[in-house]
């Protein structure tokens, strides 16, 4: 069985009082002592008095053995004994209600020291039978004080008192046990008081340094454990955030797939077959007889003559009169939809002249904001930044129709070209226009300028397969996108799209 000293026992008691809460289990207490650097260090480095008490009577051989104490081996022996205690019957049950109960359990695997009060009475006289001056120094007070205040005492205070007590006890043992040892060696001269004091000072210094290092190690261990807990908590939070983001992303994808599925169904409805009555109306407008300057559709400011309607015949290049009028009927449909749904934001449809004026084409051919500074007064709500989208037809060099869309709320400017062009000349100019418009109407710089994006040629945009259908593609880009529909049409639908444009112009509102 492993024999432990009163110092080790006192350290075990203080560790149990500080680290455990009664009632507790024998297993938990043994685990606390195994992980305690203080308990292991005190047992692994016994005083001479403690070592002699374990080995029996003092002789020259044992004094030599003391010089080569295997601290690591002693600590392993103590750990092994504590492990045996953990494997004992009922060790995991919380039946340890006090330190006295714990001592009874310890007695099964350890040889415990005599009662402390008896030990102090036996130590009151020195080897000459005289009252020891150490008794006057009241060596036991630090430990007694630690026991009395262990509940409220902090970790540092406890070790400070323990260190003071250990210092005096080691000094006391050096006075008695050393003298008793050398008194039995006839060949050696007695140790002088001067040498004995020197040894005591060295012992005091060694213990002080060791306990200071022990305290420092315990603090470092506590900081390390706290840091590891903090790291683990951060990882847990990051993992929760990652899972939440994955769940939200999965939900978003499902909603997007559902939206696209619904949008495709709605887009196919935009290309529905015309009724017989609608076919007759379209046929008369495209192939009927009458003056070429006859106005087949009129609004407050715009009109479409018969000769312009003829450009909607298959194989013809659309003129600006048709495109402008179709953008006007798209605006009327947008107004009706927003009136039916007050939560829906309005969109605005500029004429192609907007870009002509913005870039001062035919004159300086340079970006000129002042040319269009007043145009935003005609947008719904008179604030372009409150709109959902802005649609602008673009006639490139009077030879090719394209469409530019400003997604105000999504902060994106995108160029739609059925020939695959990127149109950065126009999109960059429109980005500059938004900055100038904000500065002119609201003052300061455009907010979140870094969040805006410009998109040129993009995959998935329908492409024409000839040189004359670009105007129809431009009208259909605006038609589908203003309804938030995916661009599901292609070249095979273009003649049907031409008829759709004719019918929308004649009805005065884009058909759904």
Short mmCIF file of C-alpha atoms in Angstrom, two decimals:
data_model
loop_
_atom_site.label_atom_id
_atom_site.label_comp_id
_atom_site.label_asym_id
_atom_site.label_seq_id
_atom_site.Cartn_x
_atom_site.Cartn_y
_atom_site.Cartn_z
CA UNK A 1 0.00 0.00 0.00
CA UNK A 2 1.08 3.56 -0.70
CA UNK A 3 1.92 5.63 2.37
CA UNK A 4 1.06 9.33 2.21
CA UNK A 5 2.16 12.13 4.51
CA UNK A 6 0.03 14.66 6.35
CA UNK A 7 1.12 17.32 3.85
CA UNK A 8 -0.13 15.27 0.89
CA UNK A 9 -3.32 14.44 2.74
CA UNK A 10 -3.89 18.12 3.55
CA UNK A 11 -3.34 19.02 -0.14
CA UNK A 12 -5.82 16.32 -1.20
CA UNK A 13 -8.37 17.72 1.25
CA UNK A 14 -7.97 21.27 -0.06
CA UNK A 15 -8.18 20.13 -3.69
CA UNK A 16 -11.36 18.20 -2.90
CA UNK A 17 -12.87 21.19 -1.08
CA UNK A 18 -12.04 23.59 -3.92
CA UNK A 19 -12.76 21.43 -6.96
CA UNK A 20 -15.64 19.19 -5.82
CA UNK A 21 -18.99 19.79 -4.20
CA UNK A 22 -20.35 17.29 -1.73
CA UNK A 23 -21.99 14.87 -2.08
CA UNK A 24 -19.70 13.52 -4.79
CA UNK A 25 -18.31 10.21 -5.99
CA UNK A 26 -15.02 8.57 -5.15
CA UNK A 27 -14.31 8.41 -8.86
CA UNK A 28 -14.56 12.20 -9.23
CA UNK A 29 -12.31 12.84 -6.21
CA UNK A 30 -9.65 10.43 -7.50
CA UNK A 31 -9.79 12.18 -10.89
CA UNK A 32 -9.27 15.56 -9.19
CA UNK A 33 -6.21 14.30 -7.28
CA UNK A 34 -4.70 12.64 -10.35
CA UNK A 35 -4.92 15.90 -12.28
CA UNK A 36 -3.62 17.98 -9.33
CA UNK A 37 -0.04 19.14 -9.84
CA UNK A 38 0.10 20.15 -6.18
CA UNK A 39 -0.75 16.66 -4.84
CA UNK A 40 1.57 14.91 -7.29
CA UNK A 41 4.44 17.30 -6.63
CA UNK A 42 4.20 17.03 -2.85
CA UNK A 43 4.12 13.22 -2.99
CA UNK A 44 6.81 12.97 -5.64
CA UNK A 45 9.19 15.21 -3.65
CA UNK A 46 8.87 14.23 0.03
CA UNK A 47 10.75 15.90 2.87
CA UNK A 48 13.52 13.97 4.54
CA UNK A 49 11.29 13.38 7.52
CA UNK A 50 8.52 11.97 5.31
CA UNK A 51 10.93 9.79 3.38
CA UNK A 52 12.48 8.42 6.59
CA UNK A 53 9.01 7.74 7.96
CA UNK A 54 8.25 5.64 4.89
CA UNK A 55 11.58 3.72 4.94
CA UNK A 56 11.84 3.15 8.68
CA UNK A 57 14.94 3.91 10.79
CA UNK A 58 17.61 6.25 9.50
CA UNK A 59 20.93 4.83 8.36
CA UNK A 60 23.63 5.73 5.90
CA UNK A 61 22.17 3.66 3.07
CA UNK A 62 18.73 5.35 3.32
CA UNK A 63 20.35 8.77 3.48
CA UNK A 64 22.09 7.98 0.20
CA UNK A 65 18.79 6.73 -1.27
CA UNK A 66 17.19 10.08 -0.44
CA UNK A 67 19.66 11.78 -2.78
CA UNK A 68 18.23 9.87 -5.77
CA UNK A 69 14.48 9.96 -5.15
CA UNK A 70 12.56 9.00 -8.32
CA UNK A 71 9.88 11.72 -8.29
CA UNK A 72 8.32 10.45 -11.50
CA UNK A 73 8.13 6.90 -10.19
CA UNK A 74 6.51 8.05 -6.95
CA UNK A 75 3.91 10.07 -8.87
CA UNK A 76 3.14 7.03 -11.07
CA UNK A 77 2.71 4.89 -7.95
CA UNK A 78 0.28 7.43 -6.48
CA UNK A 79 -1.62 7.61 -9.76
CA UNK A 80 -1.85 3.82 -9.92
CA UNK A 81 -3.25 3.67 -6.38
CA UNK A 82 -5.83 6.34 -7.23
CA UNK A 83 -6.82 4.43 -10.37
CA UNK A 84 -7.41 1.36 -8.22
CA UNK A 85 -9.63 3.52 -6.05
CA UNK A 86 -11.64 4.50 -9.15
CA UNK A 87 -12.21 0.85 -10.06
CA UNK A 88 -13.46 -0.09 -6.61
CA UNK A 89 -17.07 -1.10 -5.99
CA UNK A 90 -19.57 1.80 -5.93
CA UNK A 91 -16.83 4.31 -6.85
CA UNK A 92 -19.11 6.15 -9.24
CA UNK A 93 -21.94 6.57 -6.76
CA UNK A 94 -22.23 10.04 -5.15
CA UNK A 95 -21.95 8.70 -1.61
CA UNK A 96 -19.04 10.88 -0.39
CA UNK A 97 -20.77 13.45 1.77
CA UNK A 98 -17.73 14.91 3.57
CA UNK A 99 -13.98 14.78 3.85
CA UNK A 100 -14.19 12.37 6.77
CA UNK A 101 -16.09 9.88 4.60
CA UNK A 102 -13.49 10.34 1.87
CA UNK A 103 -10.68 9.56 4.35
CA UNK A 104 -12.35 6.28 5.24
CA UNK A 105 -12.34 5.32 1.55
CA UNK A 106 -8.73 6.41 1.16
CA UNK A 107 -7.69 4.09 3.98
CA UNK A 108 -8.51 1.12 1.74
CA UNK A 109 -5.56 1.82 -0.58
CA UNK A 110 -3.34 4.20 1.39
CA UNK A 111 -1.48 4.19 4.68
CA UNK A 112 -2.70 7.44 6.19
CA UNK A 113 -0.67 9.54 8.66
CA UNK A 114 -1.43 9.76 12.38
CA UNK A 115 -3.91 12.34 13.65
CA UNK A 116 -2.51 15.84 13.20
CA UNK A 117 -3.06 16.92 16.79
CA UNK A 118 -1.16 13.87 18.06
CA UNK A 119 1.62 14.58 15.62
CA UNK A 120 1.91 18.16 16.84
CA UNK A 121 2.05 17.06 20.50
CA UNK A 122 4.83 14.59 19.70
CA UNK A 123 6.73 17.35 17.92
CA UNK A 124 6.68 19.92 20.71
CA UNK A 125 10.08 18.81 22.09
CA UNK A 126 13.33 18.58 20.18
CA UNK A 127 15.88 15.79 20.34
CA UNK A 128 17.33 17.26 23.61
CA UNK A 129 13.88 17.19 25.26
CA UNK A 130 13.67 20.99 25.19
CA UNK A 131 10.67 22.96 23.98
CA UNK A 132 11.19 23.64 20.30
CA UNK A 133 11.34 27.25 19.20
CA UNK A 134 9.31 26.17 16.13
CA UNK A 135 6.31 25.56 18.41
CA UNK A 136 6.47 29.20 19.39
CA UNK A 137 6.43 30.12 15.72
CA UNK A 138 3.01 28.41 15.46
CA UNK A 139 3.88 26.67 12.21
CA UNK A 140 0.43 25.11 11.85
CA UNK A 141 -1.40 28.44 11.62
CA UNK A 142 -1.23 28.87 7.85
CA UNK A 143 -2.72 25.42 7.23
CA UNK A 144 -5.30 25.93 9.98
CA UNK A 145 -6.21 29.29 8.51
CA UNK A 146 -6.49 27.73 5.07
CA UNK A 147 -8.82 25.08 6.41
CA UNK A 148 -11.00 27.62 8.16
CA UNK A 149 -11.34 29.89 5.13
CA UNK A 150 -11.21 27.34 2.30
CA UNK A 151 -14.74 28.19 1.21
CA UNK A 152 -14.10 31.87 0.55
CA UNK A 153 -10.36 31.66 -0.14
CA UNK A 154 -9.23 32.18 -3.74
CA UNK A 155 -6.85 29.92 -5.63
CA UNK A 156 -3.83 32.21 -5.22
CA UNK A 157 -4.43 32.80 -1.49
CA UNK A 158 -4.67 29.09 -0.80
CA UNK A 159 -1.37 28.37 -2.49
CA UNK A 160 0.29 31.30 -0.76
CA UNK A 161 -0.68 29.94 2.68
CA UNK A 162 0.26 26.43 1.63
CA UNK A 163 3.66 27.67 0.52
CA UNK A 164 4.29 29.45 3.83
CA UNK A 165 3.30 26.34 5.79
CA UNK A 166 5.45 24.12 3.63
CA UNK A 167 8.41 26.42 4.11
CA UNK A 168 8.25 26.21 7.92
CA UNK A 169 7.55 22.49 7.98
CA UNK A 170 10.52 21.74 5.78
CA UNK A 171 12.70 23.97 7.92
CA UNK A 172 11.44 22.18 11.04
CA UNK A 173 12.17 18.75 9.52
CA UNK A 174 15.66 19.86 8.57
CA UNK A 175 16.32 20.73 12.24
CA UNK A 176 15.19 17.45 13.74
CA UNK A 177 15.62 14.66 11.22
CA UNK A 178 19.03 15.79 9.97
CA UNK A 179 20.44 16.03 13.46
CA UNK A 180 19.01 12.64 14.48
CA UNK A 181 20.51 11.08 11.38
CA UNK A 182 24.03 12.36 11.82
CA UNK A 183 23.96 11.68 15.58
CA UNK A 184 24.06 7.95 14.73
CA UNK A 185 27.10 8.33 12.45
CA UNK A 186 30.11 8.11 14.77
CA UNK A 187 32.58 8.91 11.99
CA UNK A 188 31.05 12.31 11.27
CA UNK A 189 31.24 15.46 13.28
CA UNK A 190 27.97 17.06 14.47
CA UNK A 191 26.49 19.64 12.17
CA UNK A 192 27.01 23.15 13.46
CA UNK A 193 24.11 25.55 13.90
CA UNK A 194 25.65 27.74 11.23
CA UNK A 195 25.70 24.90 8.63
CA UNK A 196 22.27 23.75 9.70
CA UNK A 197 20.84 27.25 9.11
CA UNK A 198 22.47 27.31 5.69
CA UNK A 199 20.81 24.03 4.76
CA UNK A 200 17.47 25.30 6.03
CA UNK A 201 17.79 28.46 3.93
CA UNK A 202 18.58 26.39 0.85
CA UNK A 203 15.58 24.18 1.53
CA UNK A 204 13.32 27.19 2.01
CA UNK A 205 14.52 28.75 -1.22
CA UNK A 206 14.12 25.49 -3.16
CA UNK A 207 10.57 24.92 -1.92
CA UNK A 208 9.58 28.54 -2.54
CA UNK A 209 10.82 28.43 -6.12
CA UNK A 210 9.18 25.09 -6.74
CA UNK A 211 5.82 26.17 -5.35
CA UNK A 212 5.99 29.44 -7.27
CA UNK A 213 6.60 27.44 -10.45
CA UNK A 214 3.77 25.12 -9.52
CA UNK A 215 1.40 28.05 -9.06
CA UNK A 216 2.52 29.51 -12.36
CA UNK A 217 1.92 26.18 -14.11
CA UNK A 218 -1.55 25.86 -12.61
CA UNK A 219 -2.44 29.36 -13.79
CA UNK A 220 -1.09 28.59 -17.27
CA UNK A 221 -3.08 25.35 -17.31
CA UNK A 222 -6.25 27.20 -16.30
CA UNK A 223 -5.65 29.81 -19.01
CA UNK A 224 -5.02 27.06 -21.56
CA UNK A 225 -8.22 25.25 -20.62
CA UNK A 226 -10.17 28.52 -20.81
CA UNK A 227 -8.64 29.25 -24.22
CA UNK A 228 -9.53 25.77 -25.48
CA UNK A 229 -13.09 26.23 -24.26
CA UNK A 230 -13.26 29.56 -26.05
CA UNK A 231 -11.94 28.00 -29.26
CA UNK A 232 -14.41 25.13 -28.95
CA UNK A 233 -17.28 27.58 -28.43
CA UNK A 234 -16.21 29.61 -31.46
CA UNK A 235 -16.11 26.43 -33.56
CA UNK A 236 -19.55 25.45 -32.28
CA UNK A 237 -20.97 28.85 -33.21
CA UNK A 238 -19.30 28.72 -36.64
CA UNK A 239 -20.73 25.25 -37.21
CA UNK A 240 -24.21 26.43 -36.26
CA UNK A 241 -23.89 29.42 -38.58
CA UNK A 242 -22.67 27.15 -41.39
CA UNK A 243 -25.58 24.75 -40.92
CA UNK A 244 -28.05 27.62 -40.77
CA UNK A 245 -26.60 29.12 -43.95
CA UNK A 246 -26.76 25.74 -45.70
CA UNK A 247 -30.39 25.32 -44.65
CA UNK A 248 -31.23 28.83 -45.83
CA UNK A 249 -29.38 28.25 -49.10
CA UNK A 250 -31.25 24.99 -49.66
CA UNK A 251 -34.53 26.73 -48.90
CA UNK A 252 -33.62 29.58 -51.24
CA UNK A 253 -32.76 27.16 -54.03
CA UNK A 254 -36.05 25.33 -53.65
CA UNK A 255 -37.94 28.62 -53.70
CA UNK A 256 -35.95 29.75 -56.74
CA UNK A 257 -36.68 26.48 -58.54
CA UNK A 258 -40.36 26.84 -57.71
CA UNK A 259 -40.34 30.45 -58.87
CA UNK A 260 -38.60 29.51 -62.12
CA UNK A 261 -41.05 26.68 -62.70
CA UNK A 262 -43.98 29.03 -62.18
CA UNK A 263 -42.31 31.70 -64.30
CA UNK A 264 -41.76 29.26 -67.16
CA UNK A 265 -45.41 28.27 -67.05
CA UNK A 266 -46.40 31.93 -67.08
CA UNK A 267 -43.90 32.65 -69.86
CA UNK A 268 -45.41 29.94 -72.00
CA UNK A 269 -48.80 31.56 -71.46
CA UNK A 270 -47.41 34.80 -72.92
CA UNK A 271 -46.91 32.92 -76.16
CA UNK A 272 -50.38 31.49 -76.18
CA UNK A 273 -52.09 30.91 -79.54
CA UNK A 274 -54.36 33.78 -80.61
CA UNK A 275 -58.08 33.32 -80.89
CA UNK A 276 -59.79 33.44 -84.27
CA UNK A 277 -61.03 36.93 -83.56
CA UNK A 278 -57.54 38.08 -82.57
CA UNK A 279 -56.05 36.49 -85.68
CA UNK A 280 -58.50 38.46 -87.86
CA UNK A 281 -57.49 41.73 -86.15
CA UNK A 282 -53.78 41.02 -86.65
CA UNK A 283 -54.25 39.92 -90.26
CA UNK A 284 -56.13 43.07 -91.20
CA UNK A 285 -53.46 45.30 -89.58
CA UNK A 286 -50.59 43.54 -91.33
CA UNK A 287 -52.12 42.78 -94.74
CA UNK A 288 -55.22 44.96 -95.00
CA UNK A 289 -55.57 47.75 -97.54
CA UNK A 290 -55.66 51.42 -96.70
CA UNK A 291 -53.59 54.59 -96.75
CA UNK A 292 -50.03 54.05 -95.53
CA UNK A 293 -50.25 57.10 -93.28
CA UNK A 294 -53.47 55.84 -91.69
CA UNK A 295 -53.12 55.77 -87.91
CA UNK A 296 -54.07 52.31 -86.70
CA UNK A 297 -53.25 53.06 -83.02
CA UNK A 298 -53.04 56.35 -81.17
CA UNK A 299 -52.38 57.57 -77.64
CA UNK A 300 -52.01 61.03 -76.16
CA UNK A 301 -48.61 61.63 -77.72
CA UNK A 302 -47.80 58.63 -79.93
CA UNK A 303 -49.33 56.79 -82.83
CA UNK A 304 -48.60 53.93 -85.23
CA UNK A 305 -49.36 54.33 -88.91
CA UNK A 306 -50.22 51.49 -91.24
CA UNK A 307 -46.84 51.64 -92.98
CA UNK A 308 -45.11 51.27 -89.57
CA UNK A 309 -47.36 48.31 -88.76
CA UNK A 310 -46.15 46.67 -91.98
CA UNK A 311 -42.65 46.41 -90.41
CA UNK A 312 -44.15 43.71 -88.16
CA UNK A 313 -44.62 41.44 -91.17
CA UNK A 314 -42.24 38.41 -91.15
CA UNK A 315 -38.73 39.26 -92.38
CA UNK A 316 -39.08 43.04 -91.83
CA UNK A 317 -36.87 45.28 -89.67
CA UNK A 318 -38.92 47.11 -86.96
CA UNK A 319 -38.83 50.92 -86.96
CA UNK A 320 -38.66 53.13 -83.90
CA UNK A 321 -42.36 54.10 -84.08
CA UNK A 322 -43.42 50.49 -83.43
CA UNK A 323 -40.84 49.92 -80.68
CA UNK A 324 -41.65 53.17 -78.87
CA UNK A 325 -45.38 52.50 -79.00
CA UNK A 326 -44.92 48.92 -77.75
CA UNK A 327 -42.82 50.20 -74.80
CA UNK A 328 -45.70 52.61 -74.07
CA UNK A 329 -48.27 49.77 -73.89
CA UNK A 330 -45.86 47.84 -71.64
CA UNK A 331 -45.88 50.84 -69.29
CA UNK A 332 -49.70 50.80 -69.24
CA UNK A 333 -49.73 47.12 -68.32
CA UNK A 334 -47.19 47.76 -65.57
CA UNK A 335 -49.35 50.54 -64.17
CA UNK A 336 -52.41 48.26 -64.11
CA UNK A 337 -50.52 45.46 -62.38
CA UNK A 338 -49.18 47.83 -59.71
CA UNK A 339 -52.66 49.26 -59.13
CA UNK A 340 -53.96 45.74 -58.52
CA UNK A 341 -51.05 44.96 -56.20
CA UNK A 342 -50.01 47.93 -54.08
CA UNK A 343 -46.90 46.06 -52.86
CA UNK A 344 -45.54 45.85 -56.38
CA UNK A 345 -42.99 48.48 -57.40
CA UNK A 346 -43.45 50.35 -60.67
CA UNK A 347 -41.10 50.19 -63.62
CA UNK A 348 -40.37 52.87 -66.21
CA UNK A 349 -39.91 52.58 -69.99
CA UNK A 350 -37.76 55.24 -71.67
CA UNK A 351 -37.73 55.91 -75.42
CA UNK A 352 -34.58 55.20 -77.44
CA UNK A 353 -34.07 58.97 -77.64
CA UNK A 354 -32.96 58.86 -73.99
CA UNK A 355 -29.62 57.25 -74.87
CA UNK A 356 -29.29 59.42 -77.97
CA UNK A 357 -29.53 62.53 -75.77
CA UNK A 358 -27.43 61.09 -72.92
CA UNK A 359 -24.47 60.47 -75.24
CA UNK A 360 -25.21 63.57 -77.37
CA UNK A 361 -25.12 61.42 -80.50
CA UNK A 362 -24.80 63.35 -83.73
CA UNK A 363 -23.23 66.32 -81.93
CA UNK A 364 -20.35 65.91 -79.49
CA UNK A 365 -20.89 62.15 -79.12
CA UNK A 366 -19.93 62.52 -75.46
CA UNK A 367 -21.71 61.73 -72.21
CA UNK A 368 -23.88 64.75 -71.35
CA UNK A 369 -26.03 64.45 -68.22
CA UNK A 370 -27.61 67.88 -68.61
CA UNK A 371 -29.37 66.72 -71.80
CA UNK A 372 -31.53 64.28 -69.78
CA UNK A 373 -31.47 65.91 -66.35
CA UNK A 374 -35.21 66.67 -66.45
CA UNK A 375 -36.31 63.31 -67.91
CA UNK A 376 -36.65 61.62 -64.50
CA UNK A 377 -39.54 63.98 -63.62
CA UNK A 378 -41.75 61.82 -65.84
CA UNK A 379 -41.02 58.52 -64.08
CA UNK A 380 -43.68 57.09 -61.71
CA UNK A 381 -43.34 58.76 -58.32
CA UNK A 382 -40.82 61.21 -59.84
CA UNK A 383 -37.98 59.29 -58.13
CA UNK A 384 -36.09 56.85 -60.31
CA UNK A 385 -34.47 55.21 -57.27
CA UNK A 386 -37.84 54.02 -55.94
CA UNK A 387 -38.58 52.04 -59.10
CA UNK A 388 -38.11 48.34 -59.61
CA UNK A 389 -36.66 48.46 -63.14
CA UNK A 390 -35.92 50.90 -65.95
CA UNK A 391 -36.17 49.67 -69.57
CA UNK A 392 -34.34 51.50 -72.35
CA UNK A 393 -34.36 50.47 -76.05
CA UNK A 394 -31.05 51.15 -77.75
CA UNK A 395 -30.58 51.67 -81.49
CA UNK A 396 -26.88 51.03 -82.06
CA UNK A 397 -25.59 53.12 -84.96
CA UNK A 398 -29.12 53.11 -86.44
CA UNK A 399 -28.50 49.48 -87.46
CA UNK A 400 -29.24 47.16 -84.55
CA UNK A 401 -31.84 47.15 -81.73
CA UNK A 402 -30.90 46.09 -78.19
CA UNK A 403 -32.33 46.56 -74.72
CA UNK A 404 -30.73 47.86 -71.51
CA UNK A 405 -32.38 47.13 -68.14
CA UNK A 406 -31.50 48.91 -64.89
CA UNK A 407 -32.48 46.76 -61.92
CA UNK A 408 -32.71 49.53 -59.33
CA UNK A 409 -33.47 47.39 -56.28
CA UNK A 410 -31.02 44.64 -57.26
CA UNK A 411 -28.35 47.24 -58.09
CA UNK A 412 -27.53 45.79 -61.50
CA UNK A 413 -27.34 47.16 -65.05
CA UNK A 414 -27.65 44.49 -67.75
CA UNK A 415 -27.33 44.64 -71.53
CA UNK A 416 -29.58 42.32 -73.59
CA UNK A 417 -28.42 41.81 -77.18
CA UNK A 418 -29.77 39.08 -79.45
CA UNK A 419 -26.43 39.22 -81.30
CA UNK A 420 -24.37 38.65 -78.11
CA UNK A 421 -22.80 42.11 -77.71
CA UNK A 422 -21.71 43.38 -74.27
CA UNK A 423 -22.75 47.06 -74.66
CA UNK A 424 -20.33 48.36 -72.02
CA UNK A 425 -20.30 51.77 -73.66
CA UNK A 426 -23.99 52.15 -72.75
CA UNK A 427 -23.98 50.36 -69.38
CA UNK A 428 -20.99 52.35 -68.11
CA UNK A 429 -22.69 55.57 -69.22
CA UNK A 430 -25.90 54.60 -67.40
CA UNK A 431 -23.92 53.88 -64.23
CA UNK A 432 -22.50 57.39 -64.48
CA UNK A 433 -26.03 58.70 -65.08
CA UNK A 434 -27.26 57.12 -61.82
CA UNK A 435 -24.43 58.79 -59.88
CA UNK A 436 -25.18 62.18 -61.41
CA UNK A 437 -28.93 61.72 -60.92
CA UNK A 438 -28.45 60.97 -57.20
CA UNK A 439 -26.12 63.93 -56.73
CA UNK A 440 -28.53 66.23 -58.59
CA UNK A 441 -31.78 65.11 -56.93
CA UNK A 442 -30.63 63.97 -53.48
CA UNK A 443 -27.12 65.36 -53.01
CA UNK A 444 -23.92 63.49 -52.20
CA UNK A 445 -22.63 60.20 -53.57
CA UNK A 446 -24.76 57.26 -54.70
CA UNK A 447 -25.09 54.90 -51.68
CA UNK A 448 -23.61 51.41 -51.84
CA UNK A 449 -21.84 52.19 -55.09
CA UNK A 450 -19.58 49.17 -54.54
CA UNK A 451 -22.61 46.85 -54.55
CA UNK A 452 -23.66 47.78 -58.09
CA UNK A 453 -22.75 45.40 -60.92
CA UNK A 454 -22.69 45.69 -64.71
CA UNK A 455 -23.53 42.63 -66.82
CA UNK A 456 -22.69 42.46 -70.51
CA UNK A 457 -23.20 39.46 -72.78
CA UNK A 458 -24.69 36.63 -70.75
CA UNK A 459 -25.37 33.00 -71.58
CA UNK A 460 -29.01 32.09 -71.86
CA UNK A 461 -30.09 35.27 -73.61
CA UNK A 462 -32.06 34.29 -76.75
CA UNK A 463 -30.14 34.85 -80.01
CA UNK A 464 -31.44 35.77 -83.47
CA UNK A 465 -30.42 33.76 -86.50
CA UNK A 466 -30.84 36.46 -89.13
CA UNK A 467 -30.18 40.16 -89.61
CA UNK A 468 -33.69 41.64 -89.24
CA UNK A 469 -35.40 40.27 -86.10
CA UNK A 470 -33.39 42.30 -83.55
CA UNK A 471 -36.30 44.74 -82.96
CA UNK A 472 -38.69 41.89 -82.15
CA UNK A 473 -36.16 40.39 -79.71
CA UNK A 474 -35.78 43.82 -78.06
CA UNK A 475 -39.54 44.12 -77.58
CA UNK A 476 -39.78 40.59 -76.18
CA UNK A 477 -36.87 41.20 -73.75
CA UNK A 478 -38.82 44.11 -72.25
CA UNK A 479 -42.14 42.20 -72.39
CA UNK A 480 -40.90 39.12 -70.49
CA UNK A 481 -38.57 40.87 -68.02
CA UNK A 482 -41.18 43.46 -67.00
CA UNK A 483 -43.35 40.51 -65.91
CA UNK A 484 -40.36 38.85 -64.14
CA UNK A 485 -40.55 35.97 -66.58
CA UNK A 486 -37.53 33.98 -67.79
CA UNK A 487 -36.60 34.47 -71.43
CA UNK A 488 -38.06 31.20 -72.71
CA UNK A 489 -38.63 32.25 -76.33
CA UNK A 490 -36.25 31.72 -79.23
CA UNK A 491 -36.01 32.29 -82.99
CA UNK A 492 -38.79 29.78 -83.67
CA UNK A 493 -41.31 31.95 -81.78
CA UNK A 494 -40.49 35.25 -83.50
CA UNK A 495 -43.38 35.33 -86.02
CA UNK A 496 -45.77 34.56 -83.16
CA UNK A 497 -44.10 37.38 -81.18
CA UNK A 498 -44.67 39.77 -84.12
CA UNK A 499 -48.39 39.00 -83.99
CA UNK A 500 -48.35 39.51 -80.21
CA UNK A 501 -46.82 42.98 -80.68
CA UNK A 502 -49.44 43.88 -83.30
CA UNK A 503 -52.31 42.81 -81.03
CA UNK A 504 -50.85 44.66 -77.99
CA UNK A 505 -50.47 47.90 -79.99
CA UNK A 506 -54.02 47.68 -81.34
CA UNK A 507 -55.48 46.94 -77.88
CA UNK A 508 -53.50 49.79 -76.32
CA UNK A 509 -52.07 47.53 -73.58
CA UNK A 510 -49.63 44.64 -73.69
CA UNK A 511 -51.53 41.37 -73.56
CA UNK A 512 -50.77 38.85 -70.82
#
